JSON list of C-alpha atoms in Angstrom, two decimals:
[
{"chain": "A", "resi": 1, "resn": "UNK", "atom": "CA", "xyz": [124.22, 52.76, 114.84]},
{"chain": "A", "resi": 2, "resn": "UNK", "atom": "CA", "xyz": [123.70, 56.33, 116.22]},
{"chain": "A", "resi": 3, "resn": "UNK", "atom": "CA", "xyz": [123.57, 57.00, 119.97]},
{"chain": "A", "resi": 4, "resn": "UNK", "atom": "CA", "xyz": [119.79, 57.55, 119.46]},
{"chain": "A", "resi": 5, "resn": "UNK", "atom": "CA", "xyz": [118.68, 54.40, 118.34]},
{"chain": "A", "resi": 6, "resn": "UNK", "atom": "CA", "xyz": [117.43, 51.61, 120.38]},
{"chain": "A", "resi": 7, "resn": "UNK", "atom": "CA", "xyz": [113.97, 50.80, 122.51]},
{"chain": "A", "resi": 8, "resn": "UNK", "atom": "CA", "xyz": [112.25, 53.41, 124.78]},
{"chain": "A", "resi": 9, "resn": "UNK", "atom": "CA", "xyz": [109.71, 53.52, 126.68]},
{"chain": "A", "resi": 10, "resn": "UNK", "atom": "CA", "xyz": [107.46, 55.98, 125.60]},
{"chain": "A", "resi": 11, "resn": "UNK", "atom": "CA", "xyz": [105.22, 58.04, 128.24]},
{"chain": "A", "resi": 12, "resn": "UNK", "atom": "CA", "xyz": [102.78, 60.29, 126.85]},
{"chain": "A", "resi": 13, "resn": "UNK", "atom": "CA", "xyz": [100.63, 63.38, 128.05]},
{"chain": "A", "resi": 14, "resn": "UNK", "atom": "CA", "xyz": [97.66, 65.54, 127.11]},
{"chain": "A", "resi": 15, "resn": "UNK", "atom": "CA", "xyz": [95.51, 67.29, 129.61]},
{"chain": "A", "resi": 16, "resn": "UNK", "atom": "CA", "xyz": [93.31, 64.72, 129.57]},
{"chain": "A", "resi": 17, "resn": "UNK", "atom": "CA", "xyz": [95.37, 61.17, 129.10]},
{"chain": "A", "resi": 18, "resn": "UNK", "atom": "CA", "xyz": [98.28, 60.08, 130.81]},
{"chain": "A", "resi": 19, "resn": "UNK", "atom": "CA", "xyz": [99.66, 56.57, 128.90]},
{"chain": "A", "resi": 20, "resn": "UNK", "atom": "CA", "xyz": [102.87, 54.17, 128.41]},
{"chain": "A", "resi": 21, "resn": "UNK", "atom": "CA", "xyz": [103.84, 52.54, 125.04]},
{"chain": "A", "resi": 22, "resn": "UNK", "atom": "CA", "xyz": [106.64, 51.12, 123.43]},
{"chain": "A", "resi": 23, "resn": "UNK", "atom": "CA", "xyz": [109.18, 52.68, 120.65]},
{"chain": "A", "resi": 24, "resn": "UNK", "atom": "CA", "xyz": [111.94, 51.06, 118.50]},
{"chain": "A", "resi": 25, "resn": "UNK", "atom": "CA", "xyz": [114.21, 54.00, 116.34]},
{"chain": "A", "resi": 26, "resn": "UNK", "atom": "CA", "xyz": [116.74, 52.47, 113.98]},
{"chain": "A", "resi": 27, "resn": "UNK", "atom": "CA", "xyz": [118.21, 53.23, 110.68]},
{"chain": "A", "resi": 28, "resn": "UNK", "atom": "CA", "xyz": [115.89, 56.77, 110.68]},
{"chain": "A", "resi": 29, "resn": "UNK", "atom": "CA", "xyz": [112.58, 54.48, 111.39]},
{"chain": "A", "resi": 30, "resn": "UNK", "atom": "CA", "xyz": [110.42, 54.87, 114.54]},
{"chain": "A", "resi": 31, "resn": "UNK", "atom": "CA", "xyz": [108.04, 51.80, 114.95]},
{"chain": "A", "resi": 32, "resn": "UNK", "atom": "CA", "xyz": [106.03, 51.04, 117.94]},
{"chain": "A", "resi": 33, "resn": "UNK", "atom": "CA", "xyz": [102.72, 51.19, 120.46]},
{"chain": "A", "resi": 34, "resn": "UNK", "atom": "CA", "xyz": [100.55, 50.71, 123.04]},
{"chain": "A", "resi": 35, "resn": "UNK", "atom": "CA", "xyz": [97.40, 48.69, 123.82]},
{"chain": "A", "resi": 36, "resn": "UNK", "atom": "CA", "xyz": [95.27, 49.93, 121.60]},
{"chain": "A", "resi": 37, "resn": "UNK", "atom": "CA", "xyz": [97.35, 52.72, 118.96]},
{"chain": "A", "resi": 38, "resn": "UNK", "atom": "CA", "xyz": [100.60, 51.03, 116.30]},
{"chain": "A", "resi": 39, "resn": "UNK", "atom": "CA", "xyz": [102.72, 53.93, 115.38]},
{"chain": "A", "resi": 40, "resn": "UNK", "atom": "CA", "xyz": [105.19, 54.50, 112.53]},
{"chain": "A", "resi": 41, "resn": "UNK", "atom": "CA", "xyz": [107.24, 56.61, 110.92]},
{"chain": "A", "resi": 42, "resn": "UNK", "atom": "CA", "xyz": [110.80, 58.59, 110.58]},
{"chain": "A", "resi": 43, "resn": "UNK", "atom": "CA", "xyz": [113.21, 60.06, 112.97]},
{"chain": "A", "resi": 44, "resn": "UNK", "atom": "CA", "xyz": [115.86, 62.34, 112.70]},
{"chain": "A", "resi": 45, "resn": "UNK", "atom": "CA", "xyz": [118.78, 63.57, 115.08]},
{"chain": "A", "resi": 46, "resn": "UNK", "atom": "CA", "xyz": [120.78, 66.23, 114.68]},
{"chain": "A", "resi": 47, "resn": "UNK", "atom": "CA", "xyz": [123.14, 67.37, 118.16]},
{"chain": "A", "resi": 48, "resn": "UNK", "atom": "CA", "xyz": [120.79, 67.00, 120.97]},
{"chain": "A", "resi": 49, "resn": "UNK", "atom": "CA", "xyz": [117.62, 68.20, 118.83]},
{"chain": "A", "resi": 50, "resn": "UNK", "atom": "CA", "xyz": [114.89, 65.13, 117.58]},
{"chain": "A", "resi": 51, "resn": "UNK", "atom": "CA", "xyz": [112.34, 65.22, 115.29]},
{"chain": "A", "resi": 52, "resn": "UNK", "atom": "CA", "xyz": [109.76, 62.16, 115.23]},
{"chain": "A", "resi": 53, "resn": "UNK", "atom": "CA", "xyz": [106.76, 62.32, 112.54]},
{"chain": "A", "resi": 54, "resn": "UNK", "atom": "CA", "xyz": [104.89, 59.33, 113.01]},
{"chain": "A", "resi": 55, "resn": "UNK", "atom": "CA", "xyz": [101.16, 57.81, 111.75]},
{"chain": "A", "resi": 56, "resn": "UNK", "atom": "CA", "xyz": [99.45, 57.03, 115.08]},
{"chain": "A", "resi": 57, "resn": "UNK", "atom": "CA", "xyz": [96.34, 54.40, 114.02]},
{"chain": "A", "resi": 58, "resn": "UNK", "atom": "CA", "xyz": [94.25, 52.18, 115.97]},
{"chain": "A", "resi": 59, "resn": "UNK", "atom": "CA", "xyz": [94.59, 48.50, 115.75]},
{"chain": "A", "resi": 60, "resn": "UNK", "atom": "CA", "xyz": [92.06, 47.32, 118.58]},
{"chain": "A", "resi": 61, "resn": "UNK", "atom": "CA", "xyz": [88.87, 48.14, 120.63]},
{"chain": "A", "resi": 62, "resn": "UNK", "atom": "CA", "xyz": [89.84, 47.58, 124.46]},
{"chain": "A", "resi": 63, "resn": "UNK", "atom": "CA", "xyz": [87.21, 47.67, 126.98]},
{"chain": "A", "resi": 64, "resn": "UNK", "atom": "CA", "xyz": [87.01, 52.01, 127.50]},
{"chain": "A", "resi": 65, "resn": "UNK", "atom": "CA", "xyz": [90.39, 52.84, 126.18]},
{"chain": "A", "resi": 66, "resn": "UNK", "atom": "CA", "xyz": [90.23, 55.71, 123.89]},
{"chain": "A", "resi": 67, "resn": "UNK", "atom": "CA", "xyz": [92.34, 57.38, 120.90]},
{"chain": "A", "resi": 68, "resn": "UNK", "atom": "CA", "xyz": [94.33, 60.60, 122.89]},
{"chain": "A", "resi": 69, "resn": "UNK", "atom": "CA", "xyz": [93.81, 62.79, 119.88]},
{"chain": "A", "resi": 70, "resn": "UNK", "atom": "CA", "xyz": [89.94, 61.21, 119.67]},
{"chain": "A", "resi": 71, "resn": "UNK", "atom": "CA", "xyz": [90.64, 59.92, 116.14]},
{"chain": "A", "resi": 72, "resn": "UNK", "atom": "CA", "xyz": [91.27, 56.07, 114.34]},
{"chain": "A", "resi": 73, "resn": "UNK", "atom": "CA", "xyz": [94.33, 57.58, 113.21]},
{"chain": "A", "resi": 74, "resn": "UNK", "atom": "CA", "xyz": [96.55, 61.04, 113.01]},
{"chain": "A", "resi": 75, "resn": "UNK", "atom": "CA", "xyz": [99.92, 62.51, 112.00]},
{"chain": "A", "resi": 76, "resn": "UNK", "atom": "CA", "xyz": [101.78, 63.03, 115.35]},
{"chain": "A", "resi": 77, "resn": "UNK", "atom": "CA", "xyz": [104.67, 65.91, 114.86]},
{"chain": "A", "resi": 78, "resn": "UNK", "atom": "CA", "xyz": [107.46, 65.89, 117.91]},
{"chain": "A", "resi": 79, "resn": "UNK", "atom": "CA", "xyz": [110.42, 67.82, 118.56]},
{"chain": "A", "resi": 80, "resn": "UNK", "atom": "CA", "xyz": [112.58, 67.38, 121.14]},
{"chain": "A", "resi": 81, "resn": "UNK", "atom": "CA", "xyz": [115.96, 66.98, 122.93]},
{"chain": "A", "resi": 82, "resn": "UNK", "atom": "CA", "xyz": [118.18, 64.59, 124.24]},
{"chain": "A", "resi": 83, "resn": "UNK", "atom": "CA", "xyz": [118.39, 64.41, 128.02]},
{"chain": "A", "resi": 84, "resn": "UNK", "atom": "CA", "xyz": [120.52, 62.78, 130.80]},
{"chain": "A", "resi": 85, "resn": "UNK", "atom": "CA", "xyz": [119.67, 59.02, 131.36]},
{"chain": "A", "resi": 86, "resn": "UNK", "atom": "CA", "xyz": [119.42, 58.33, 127.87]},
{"chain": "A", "resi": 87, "resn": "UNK", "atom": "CA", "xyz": [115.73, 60.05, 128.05]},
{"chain": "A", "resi": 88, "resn": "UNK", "atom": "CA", "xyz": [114.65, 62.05, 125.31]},
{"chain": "A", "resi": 89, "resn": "UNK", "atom": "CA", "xyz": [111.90, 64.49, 125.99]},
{"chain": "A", "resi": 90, "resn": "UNK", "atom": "CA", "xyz": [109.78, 66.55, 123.58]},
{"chain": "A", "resi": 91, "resn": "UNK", "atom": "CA", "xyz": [106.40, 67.90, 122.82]},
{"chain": "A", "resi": 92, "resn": "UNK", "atom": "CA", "xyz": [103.94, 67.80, 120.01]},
{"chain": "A", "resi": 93, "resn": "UNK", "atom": "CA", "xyz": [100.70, 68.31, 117.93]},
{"chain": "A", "resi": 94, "resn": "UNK", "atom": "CA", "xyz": [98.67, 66.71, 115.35]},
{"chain": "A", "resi": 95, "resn": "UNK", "atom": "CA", "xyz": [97.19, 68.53, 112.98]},
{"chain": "A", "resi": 96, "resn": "UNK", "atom": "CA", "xyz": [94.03, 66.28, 113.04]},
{"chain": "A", "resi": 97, "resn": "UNK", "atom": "CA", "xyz": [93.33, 67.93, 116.62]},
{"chain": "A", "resi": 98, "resn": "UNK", "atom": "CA", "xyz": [95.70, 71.17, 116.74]},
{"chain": "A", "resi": 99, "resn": "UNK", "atom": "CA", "xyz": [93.90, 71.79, 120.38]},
{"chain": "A", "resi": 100, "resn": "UNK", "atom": "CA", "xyz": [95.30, 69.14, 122.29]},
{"chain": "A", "resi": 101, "resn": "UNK", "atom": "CA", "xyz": [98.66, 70.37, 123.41]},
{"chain": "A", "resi": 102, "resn": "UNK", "atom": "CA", "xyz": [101.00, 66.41, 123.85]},
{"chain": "A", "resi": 103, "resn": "UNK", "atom": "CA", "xyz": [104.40, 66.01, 125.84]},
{"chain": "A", "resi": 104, "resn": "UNK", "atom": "CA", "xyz": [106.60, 62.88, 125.54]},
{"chain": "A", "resi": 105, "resn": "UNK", "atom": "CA", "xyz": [109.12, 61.61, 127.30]},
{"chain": "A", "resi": 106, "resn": "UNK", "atom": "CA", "xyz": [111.17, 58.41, 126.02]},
{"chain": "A", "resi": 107, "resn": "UNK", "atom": "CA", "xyz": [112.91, 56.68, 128.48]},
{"chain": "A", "resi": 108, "resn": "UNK", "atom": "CA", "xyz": [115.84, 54.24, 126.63]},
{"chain": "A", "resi": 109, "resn": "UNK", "atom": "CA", "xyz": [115.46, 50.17, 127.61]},
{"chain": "A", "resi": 110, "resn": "UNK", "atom": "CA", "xyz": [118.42, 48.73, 125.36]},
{"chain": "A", "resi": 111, "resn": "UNK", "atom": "CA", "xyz": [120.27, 49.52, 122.51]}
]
């Protein structure tokens, strides 16, 4: 197991949405969600620097929540870097909506 992988808690931010999910990275696989989004894909660590591509798609209708990138589903691109507190924090795009800038910051739960 590499020091990156384990269960975060993800927090997410456009100008526009502020949300929480969950993430699991093991073995180079990044699985998780929220209340309405399931995303997953690949992750790779090299020194300090991540990279997370991940297929964000929507698995339920809840009451007024809305898609972030206003789309069923998107490619989410995110580099980043290891932080103190076993936090990793990074920013990304989609290239489904390329004009909504995203920040992340995963906060690790467990191992």
């Amino acid at each position: 197991m590499t020091a990156i992988e384990g269960f975060y808690r993800a927090e997410f931010m456009t100008p526009e949405h502020h949300g929480f999910g969950v993430l699991a990275i093991a073995n180079g696989t990044a699985r998780g969600g929220d209340s309405i989004m399931s995303y997953v894909g690949s992750c790779d660590c090299s020194g300090g620097d991540v990279t997370l591509d991940l297929e964000v798609c929507r698995h339920s209708h809840l009451g007024n929540l809305q898609p972030i990138f206003k789309t069923d589903c998107c490619t989410l691109c995110i580099t980043g870097k290891q932080i103190e507190g076993g936090r990793i924090a990074g920013t990304g795009h989609s290239p489904e909506a390329p004009d909504i800038p995203f920040k992340l910051i995963l906060t690790k739960l467990r191992d």
